[in-house]
GROMACS .gro file of C-alpha atoms in nm:
model
  322
    1UNK     CA    1   0.000   0.000   0.000
    2UNK     CA    2   0.124   0.347  -0.080
    3UNK     CA    3   0.051   0.647   0.140
    4UNK     CA    4   0.139   1.011   0.102
    5UNK     CA    5   0.277   1.222   0.384
    6UNK     CA    6   0.342   1.592   0.376
    7UNK     CA    7   0.651   1.763   0.511
    8UNK     CA    8   0.739   2.127   0.545
    9UNK     CA    9   1.097   2.248   0.543
   10UNK     CA   10   1.181   2.524   0.789
   11UNK     CA   11   1.392   2.705   0.530
   12UNK     CA   12   1.201   3.015   0.421
   13UNK     CA   13   1.295   2.955   0.057
   14UNK     CA   14   1.151   2.601   0.048
   15UNK     CA   15   0.798   2.501  -0.055
   16UNK     CA   16   0.550   2.241   0.053
   17UNK     CA   17   0.641   1.901  -0.077
   18UNK     CA   18   0.522   1.546  -0.040
   19UNK     CA   19   0.696   1.214  -0.029
   20UNK     CA   20   0.571   0.873  -0.119
   21UNK     CA   21   0.593   0.614   0.158
   22UNK     CA   22   0.564   0.239   0.103
   23UNK     CA   23   0.399   0.116   0.422
   24UNK     CA   24   0.488  -0.245   0.337
   25UNK     CA   25   0.861  -0.165   0.328
   26UNK     CA   26   1.045  -0.157   0.662
   27UNK     CA   27   1.174   0.186   0.759
   28UNK     CA   28   1.533   0.071   0.774
   29UNK     CA   29   1.526  -0.024   0.403
   30UNK     CA   30   1.374   0.293   0.269
   31UNK     CA   31   1.588   0.504   0.045
   32UNK     CA   32   1.654   0.873   0.093
   33UNK     CA   33   1.718   1.095   0.391
   34UNK     CA   34   1.706   0.936   0.731
   35UNK     CA   35   1.517   1.149   0.982
   36UNK     CA   36   1.591   1.175   1.351
   37UNK     CA   37   1.259   1.013   1.436
   38UNK     CA   38   1.363   0.700   1.242
   39UNK     CA   39   1.684   0.630   1.433
   40UNK     CA   40   1.686   0.337   1.666
   41UNK     CA   41   1.923   0.490   1.923
   42UNK     CA   42   1.782   0.666   2.225
   43UNK     CA   43   1.867   1.034   2.258
   44UNK     CA   44   1.811   1.272   2.544
   45UNK     CA   45   1.610   1.587   2.497
   46UNK     CA   46   1.643   1.936   2.639
   47UNK     CA   47   1.348   1.865   2.865
   48UNK     CA   48   1.503   1.569   3.047
   49UNK     CA   49   1.870   1.666   3.023
   50UNK     CA   50   2.015   1.872   3.309
   51UNK     CA   51   2.115   2.231   3.217
   52UNK     CA   52   2.484   2.266   3.147
   53UNK     CA   53   2.663   2.595   3.105
   54UNK     CA   54   2.822   2.592   2.762
   55UNK     CA   55   3.172   2.732   2.758
   56UNK     CA   56   3.193   3.015   2.511
   57UNK     CA   57   3.419   2.930   2.220
   58UNK     CA   58   3.663   3.213   2.167
   59UNK     CA   59   3.891   3.300   1.881
   60UNK     CA   60   4.258   3.247   1.959
   61UNK     CA   61   4.473   3.555   1.980
   62UNK     CA   62   4.834   3.648   2.043
   63UNK     CA   63   4.940   3.652   2.406
   64UNK     CA   64   5.083   4.004   2.388
   65UNK     CA   65   4.765   4.142   2.233
   66UNK     CA   66   4.547   3.970   2.495
   67UNK     CA   67   4.746   4.089   2.795
   68UNK     CA   68   4.765   4.441   2.655
   69UNK     CA   69   4.397   4.482   2.564
   70UNK     CA   70   4.295   4.365   2.912
   71UNK     CA   71   4.502   4.647   3.057
   72UNK     CA   72   4.782   4.458   3.234
   73UNK     CA   73   5.063   4.642   3.055
   74UNK     CA   74   5.175   4.782   2.720
   75UNK     CA   75   5.212   4.528   2.442
   76UNK     CA   76   5.586   4.594   2.416
   77UNK     CA   77   5.637   4.493   2.780
   78UNK     CA   78   5.447   4.164   2.778
   79UNK     CA   79   5.755   3.957   2.694
   80UNK     CA   80   5.978   4.101   2.967
   81UNK     CA   81   5.714   4.135   3.238
   82UNK     CA   82   5.496   3.830   3.179
   83UNK     CA   83   5.649   3.572   2.944
   84UNK     CA   84   6.012   3.580   3.062
   85UNK     CA   85   5.908   3.588   3.427
   86UNK     CA   86   5.677   3.285   3.387
   87UNK     CA   87   5.372   3.476   3.505
   88UNK     CA   88   5.167   3.329   3.221
   89UNK     CA   89   5.042   2.973   3.202
   90UNK     CA   90   4.754   2.778   3.050
   91UNK     CA   91   4.487   2.550   3.188
   92UNK     CA   92   4.609   2.196   3.251
   93UNK     CA   93   4.399   2.063   2.962
   94UNK     CA   94   4.586   2.276   2.707
   95UNK     CA   95   4.879   2.116   2.521
   96UNK     CA   96   5.027   2.458   2.438
   97UNK     CA   97   5.304   2.625   2.637
   98UNK     CA   98   5.352   2.999   2.643
   99UNK     CA   99   5.712   3.055   2.537
  100UNK     CA  100   5.663   3.357   2.316
  101UNK     CA  101   5.442   3.670   2.319
  102UNK     CA  102   5.342   3.572   1.965
  103UNK     CA  103   5.188   3.243   2.084
  104UNK     CA  104   4.820   3.220   1.995
  105UNK     CA  105   4.597   3.106   2.279
  106UNK     CA  106   4.234   3.072   2.381
  107UNK     CA  107   4.179   3.364   2.625
  108UNK     CA  108   3.957   3.153   2.850
  109UNK     CA  109   4.246   2.912   2.912
  110UNK     CA  110   4.506   3.171   3.012
  111UNK     CA  111   4.621   3.212   3.372
  112UNK     CA  112   4.817   3.508   3.510
  113UNK     CA  113   5.007   3.437   3.831
  114UNK     CA  114   4.816   3.110   3.850
  115UNK     CA  115   4.474   3.277   3.839
  116UNK     CA  116   4.234   3.243   3.547
  117UNK     CA  117   4.140   3.561   3.364
  118UNK     CA  118   3.805   3.712   3.458
  119UNK     CA  119   3.544   3.575   3.217
  120UNK     CA  120   3.341   3.894   3.256
  121UNK     CA  121   3.629   4.108   3.124
  122UNK     CA  122   3.737   3.907   2.819
  123UNK     CA  123   3.484   4.058   2.577
  124UNK     CA  124   3.463   4.416   2.696
  125UNK     CA  125   3.354   4.598   3.010
  126UNK     CA  126   3.058   4.814   3.108
  127UNK     CA  127   3.095   5.016   3.428
  128UNK     CA  128   2.836   5.205   3.629
  129UNK     CA  129   2.979   5.506   3.814
  130UNK     CA  130   2.811   5.750   4.050
  131UNK     CA  131   2.962   6.072   3.922
  132UNK     CA  132   3.035   6.324   4.198
  133UNK     CA  133   3.022   6.702   4.162
  134UNK     CA  134   3.301   6.918   4.023
  135UNK     CA  135   3.454   6.680   3.768
  136UNK     CA  136   3.428   6.697   3.390
  137UNK     CA  137   3.359   6.421   3.137
  138UNK     CA  138   3.677   6.485   2.941
  139UNK     CA  139   4.029   6.350   2.895
  140UNK     CA  140   4.169   6.683   2.785
  141UNK     CA  141   4.446   6.824   3.002
  142UNK     CA  142   4.368   7.164   3.143
  143UNK     CA  143   3.998   7.083   3.189
  144UNK     CA  144   4.052   7.028   3.560
  145UNK     CA  145   3.947   6.728   3.763
  146UNK     CA  146   3.791   6.467   3.534
  147UNK     CA  147   3.577   6.156   3.574
  148UNK     CA  148   3.864   5.924   3.476
  149UNK     CA  149   4.069   6.049   3.772
  150UNK     CA  150   3.761   6.008   3.993
  151UNK     CA  151   3.701   5.655   3.864
  152UNK     CA  152   4.055   5.558   3.963
  153UNK     CA  153   3.979   5.675   4.316
  154UNK     CA  154   3.636   5.509   4.321
  155UNK     CA  155   3.507   5.253   4.568
  156UNK     CA  156   3.434   4.934   4.373
  157UNK     CA  157   3.128   4.731   4.467
  158UNK     CA  158   3.238   4.373   4.402
  159UNK     CA  159   3.058   4.040   4.420
  160UNK     CA  160   3.384   3.870   4.518
  161UNK     CA  161   3.440   3.812   4.890
  162UNK     CA  162   3.819   3.800   4.856
  163UNK     CA  163   3.859   4.132   4.671
  164UNK     CA  164   4.011   4.389   4.906
  165UNK     CA  165   4.074   4.760   4.843
  166UNK     CA  166   4.413   4.698   4.677
  167UNK     CA  167   4.273   4.439   4.435
  168UNK     CA  168   3.982   4.668   4.353
  169UNK     CA  169   4.221   4.950   4.272
  170UNK     CA  170   4.425   4.719   4.047
  171UNK     CA  171   4.109   4.616   3.865
  172UNK     CA  172   4.001   4.975   3.806
  173UNK     CA  173   4.351   5.061   3.685
  174UNK     CA  174   4.330   4.777   3.433
  175UNK     CA  175   3.995   4.911   3.310
  176UNK     CA  176   4.156   5.249   3.248
  177UNK     CA  177   4.448   5.085   3.062
  178UNK     CA  178   4.237   4.867   2.834
  179UNK     CA  179   4.279   4.869   2.455
  180UNK     CA  180   4.061   5.005   2.308
  181UNK     CA  181   4.027   5.251   2.595
  182UNK     CA  182   3.711   5.301   2.796
  183UNK     CA  183   3.500   5.611   2.731
  184UNK     CA  184   3.200   5.768   2.897
  185UNK     CA  185   2.860   5.694   2.745
  186UNK     CA  186   2.754   6.050   2.681
  187UNK     CA  187   2.841   6.331   2.922
  188UNK     CA  188   2.720   6.502   3.236
  189UNK     CA  189   2.791   6.866   3.320
  190UNK     CA  190   3.063   6.942   3.573
  191UNK     CA  191   2.815   7.017   3.850
  192UNK     CA  192   2.573   6.733   3.762
  193UNK     CA  193   2.585   6.412   3.965
  194UNK     CA  194   2.451   6.062   3.914
  195UNK     CA  195   2.456   5.768   3.674
  196UNK     CA  196   2.745   5.766   3.428
  197UNK     CA  197   2.846   5.462   3.223
  198UNK     CA  198   3.190   5.372   3.087
  199UNK     CA  199   3.263   5.112   2.820
  200UNK     CA  200   3.534   5.004   2.577
  201UNK     CA  201   3.274   4.861   2.335
  202UNK     CA  202   3.244   5.112   2.050
  203UNK     CA  203   2.927   4.957   1.905
  204UNK     CA  204   2.751   4.959   2.240
  205UNK     CA  205   2.858   5.317   2.307
  206UNK     CA  206   2.724   5.424   1.968
  207UNK     CA  207   2.395   5.242   2.030
  208UNK     CA  208   2.342   5.421   2.363
  209UNK     CA  209   2.428   5.765   2.225
  210UNK     CA  210   2.254   5.742   1.887
  211UNK     CA  211   1.924   5.582   1.994
  212UNK     CA  212   1.648   5.726   2.211
  213UNK     CA  213   1.742   5.606   2.558
  214UNK     CA  214   1.534   5.703   2.861
  215UNK     CA  215   1.708   5.922   3.119
  216UNK     CA  216   1.565   6.033   3.454
  217UNK     CA  217   1.683   6.347   3.638
  218UNK     CA  218   1.606   6.490   3.982
  219UNK     CA  219   1.592   6.872   3.965
  220UNK     CA  220   1.599   7.144   4.228
  221UNK     CA  221   1.519   7.499   4.111
  222UNK     CA  222   1.556   7.844   4.268
  223UNK     CA  223   1.179   7.888   4.300
  224UNK     CA  224   0.849   7.708   4.261
  225UNK     CA  225   0.806   7.535   3.925
  226UNK     CA  226   0.479   7.652   3.762
  227UNK     CA  227   0.226   7.377   3.691
  228UNK     CA  228   0.207   7.472   3.321
  229UNK     CA  229   0.563   7.340   3.282
  230UNK     CA  230   0.422   6.987   3.280
  231UNK     CA  231   0.217   7.039   2.963
  232UNK     CA  232   0.486   7.256   2.800
  233UNK     CA  233   0.754   6.989   2.842
  234UNK     CA  234   0.516   6.717   2.719
  235UNK     CA  235   0.409   6.911   2.409
  236UNK     CA  236   0.710   6.833   2.193
  237UNK     CA  237   0.702   7.189   2.057
  238UNK     CA  238   0.955   7.352   2.289
  239UNK     CA  239   1.253   7.482   2.094
  240UNK     CA  240   1.572   7.573   2.279
  241UNK     CA  241   1.824   7.840   2.182
  242UNK     CA  242   2.094   7.710   1.950
  243UNK     CA  243   1.887   7.406   1.849
  244UNK     CA  244   1.731   7.353   1.505
  245UNK     CA  245   1.464   7.109   1.624
  246UNK     CA  246   1.215   7.117   1.907
  247UNK     CA  247   1.266   6.893   2.210
  248UNK     CA  248   1.094   6.558   2.210
  249UNK     CA  249   0.809   6.522   2.461
  250UNK     CA  250   0.936   6.490   2.820
  251UNK     CA  251   0.753   6.379   3.133
  252UNK     CA  252   0.769   6.623   3.425
  253UNK     CA  253   0.651   6.537   3.777
  254UNK     CA  254   0.657   6.831   4.021
  255UNK     CA  255   0.699   6.718   4.380
  256UNK     CA  256   0.390   6.782   4.590
  257UNK     CA  257   0.576   6.851   4.915
  258UNK     CA  258   0.829   7.089   4.755
  259UNK     CA  259   0.726   7.246   4.425
  260UNK     CA  260   1.078   7.376   4.361
  261UNK     CA  261   1.177   7.013   4.303
  262UNK     CA  262   1.079   6.783   4.018
  263UNK     CA  263   1.158   6.461   3.836
  264UNK     CA  264   1.198   6.483   3.459
  265UNK     CA  265   1.217   6.189   3.217
  266UNK     CA  266   1.341   6.243   2.862
  267UNK     CA  267   1.490   6.040   2.580
  268UNK     CA  268   1.744   6.273   2.426
  269UNK     CA  269   2.048   6.465   2.540
  270UNK     CA  270   2.087   6.808   2.383
  271UNK     CA  271   2.353   7.045   2.516
  272UNK     CA  272   2.250   7.163   2.867
  273UNK     CA  273   1.900   7.048   2.777
  274UNK     CA  274   1.741   7.013   3.121
  275UNK     CA  275   1.878   7.345   3.248
  276UNK     CA  276   1.765   7.524   2.931
  277UNK     CA  277   1.417   7.371   2.941
  278UNK     CA  278   1.354   7.507   3.289
  279UNK     CA  279   1.515   7.847   3.235
  280UNK     CA  280   1.395   7.926   2.884
  281UNK     CA  281   1.061   7.753   2.925
  282UNK     CA  282   0.939   7.866   3.267
  283UNK     CA  283   1.209   8.103   3.400
  284UNK     CA  284   1.345   7.868   3.667
  285UNK     CA  285   1.718   7.836   3.733
  286UNK     CA  286   1.836   7.482   3.807
  287UNK     CA  287   2.039   7.474   4.128
  288UNK     CA  288   2.111   7.101   4.145
  289UNK     CA  289   2.079   6.830   3.883
  290UNK     CA  290   2.113   6.459   3.949
  291UNK     CA  291   2.069   6.175   3.698
  292UNK     CA  292   1.908   5.888   3.885
  293UNK     CA  293   1.861   5.653   3.589
  294UNK     CA  294   2.007   5.588   3.244
  295UNK     CA  295   1.830   5.325   3.030
  296UNK     CA  296   1.763   5.041   3.277
  297UNK     CA  297   2.053   5.131   3.506
  298UNK     CA  298   1.974   5.308   3.833
  299UNK     CA  299   2.170   5.382   4.148
  300UNK     CA  300   2.105   5.142   4.432
  301UNK     CA  301   2.054   5.250   4.793
  302UNK     CA  302   2.386   5.331   4.953
  303UNK     CA  303   2.558   5.368   4.615
  304UNK     CA  304   2.712   5.704   4.699
  305UNK     CA  305   2.913   5.949   4.488
  306UNK     CA  306   3.247   5.806   4.379
  307UNK     CA  307   3.120   5.446   4.381
  308UNK     CA  308   3.135   5.209   4.084
  309UNK     CA  309   3.048   4.853   3.983
  310UNK     CA  310   3.092   4.633   3.678
  311UNK     CA  311   2.772   4.555   3.487
  312UNK     CA  312   2.681   4.258   3.270
  313UNK     CA  313   2.781   4.380   2.924
  314UNK     CA  314   2.622   4.081   2.749
  315UNK     CA  315   2.278   4.174   2.883
  316UNK     CA  316   2.331   4.533   2.772
  317UNK     CA  317   2.421   4.414   2.421
  318UNK     CA  318   2.107   4.201   2.402
  319UNK     CA  319   1.894   4.517   2.426
  320UNK     CA  320   2.045   4.645   2.100
  321UNK     CA  321   2.116   4.300   1.949
  322UNK     CA  322   2.490   4.374   1.947
   0.00000   0.00000   0.00000
């Protein structure tokens, strides 16, 4: 007897097709492609198999490039400071020995001073910093105290129990020495405090600065903020001096207990935008400005000025499909 069964290929370019099946012929003797359902061996499925963390397969790279880009030292010094002094080794399962800075290795198998490299730092870093007052978001000399100097002095919130103040300082120093170097994600004014991100991932930095990302600010003005400011800021018609386009709609919440204070949420970052919106729009001068949230990153309780922590960069990339 001959029966017809229909199959659909998952490939978007394929079409419906049918195949002729001889029911009187044993499956093992049929010609053509053998499907998984026809095999006689027993296989485990995702439902009954325990979850196992899959080790990320990484491209091999030169030892000197790896050590340098992670911020341990300049590439020219890797041979003298790490290879010749036997500070580098590989996991016991690796057949390779590090005898030259040109040796190509899997980064996840490399040990420095007997300790495996931090998995979270191999593919870039994303750092949350509570920017204090009176420091600029610039690397230019002559600009005064900058956020990179402040980051070096920062208190690192770590999940590791054995990381003391000295180890934290070494870690932050490595972040600042990474190649490519870390940069701030956008800028905050010198007197503005709050959430500031650093990263060495150029694509992620571009995604955060080029797309409409929600930012929340806490504002204190020199006088009561008029109620009409709420509708003005939300209108999307407010045009600031020096800007060709009007501001996008922003959400303003004036505090009930103190009407000189407010919370404003916006999705763009024009030059001095918040200060200009209050002054040019309703005649209020901003006395203090604090960014409490950037995208999904907010400051936790007790996360004071001059404090930092490393974030999960992979989760941040997933938002923009990096």
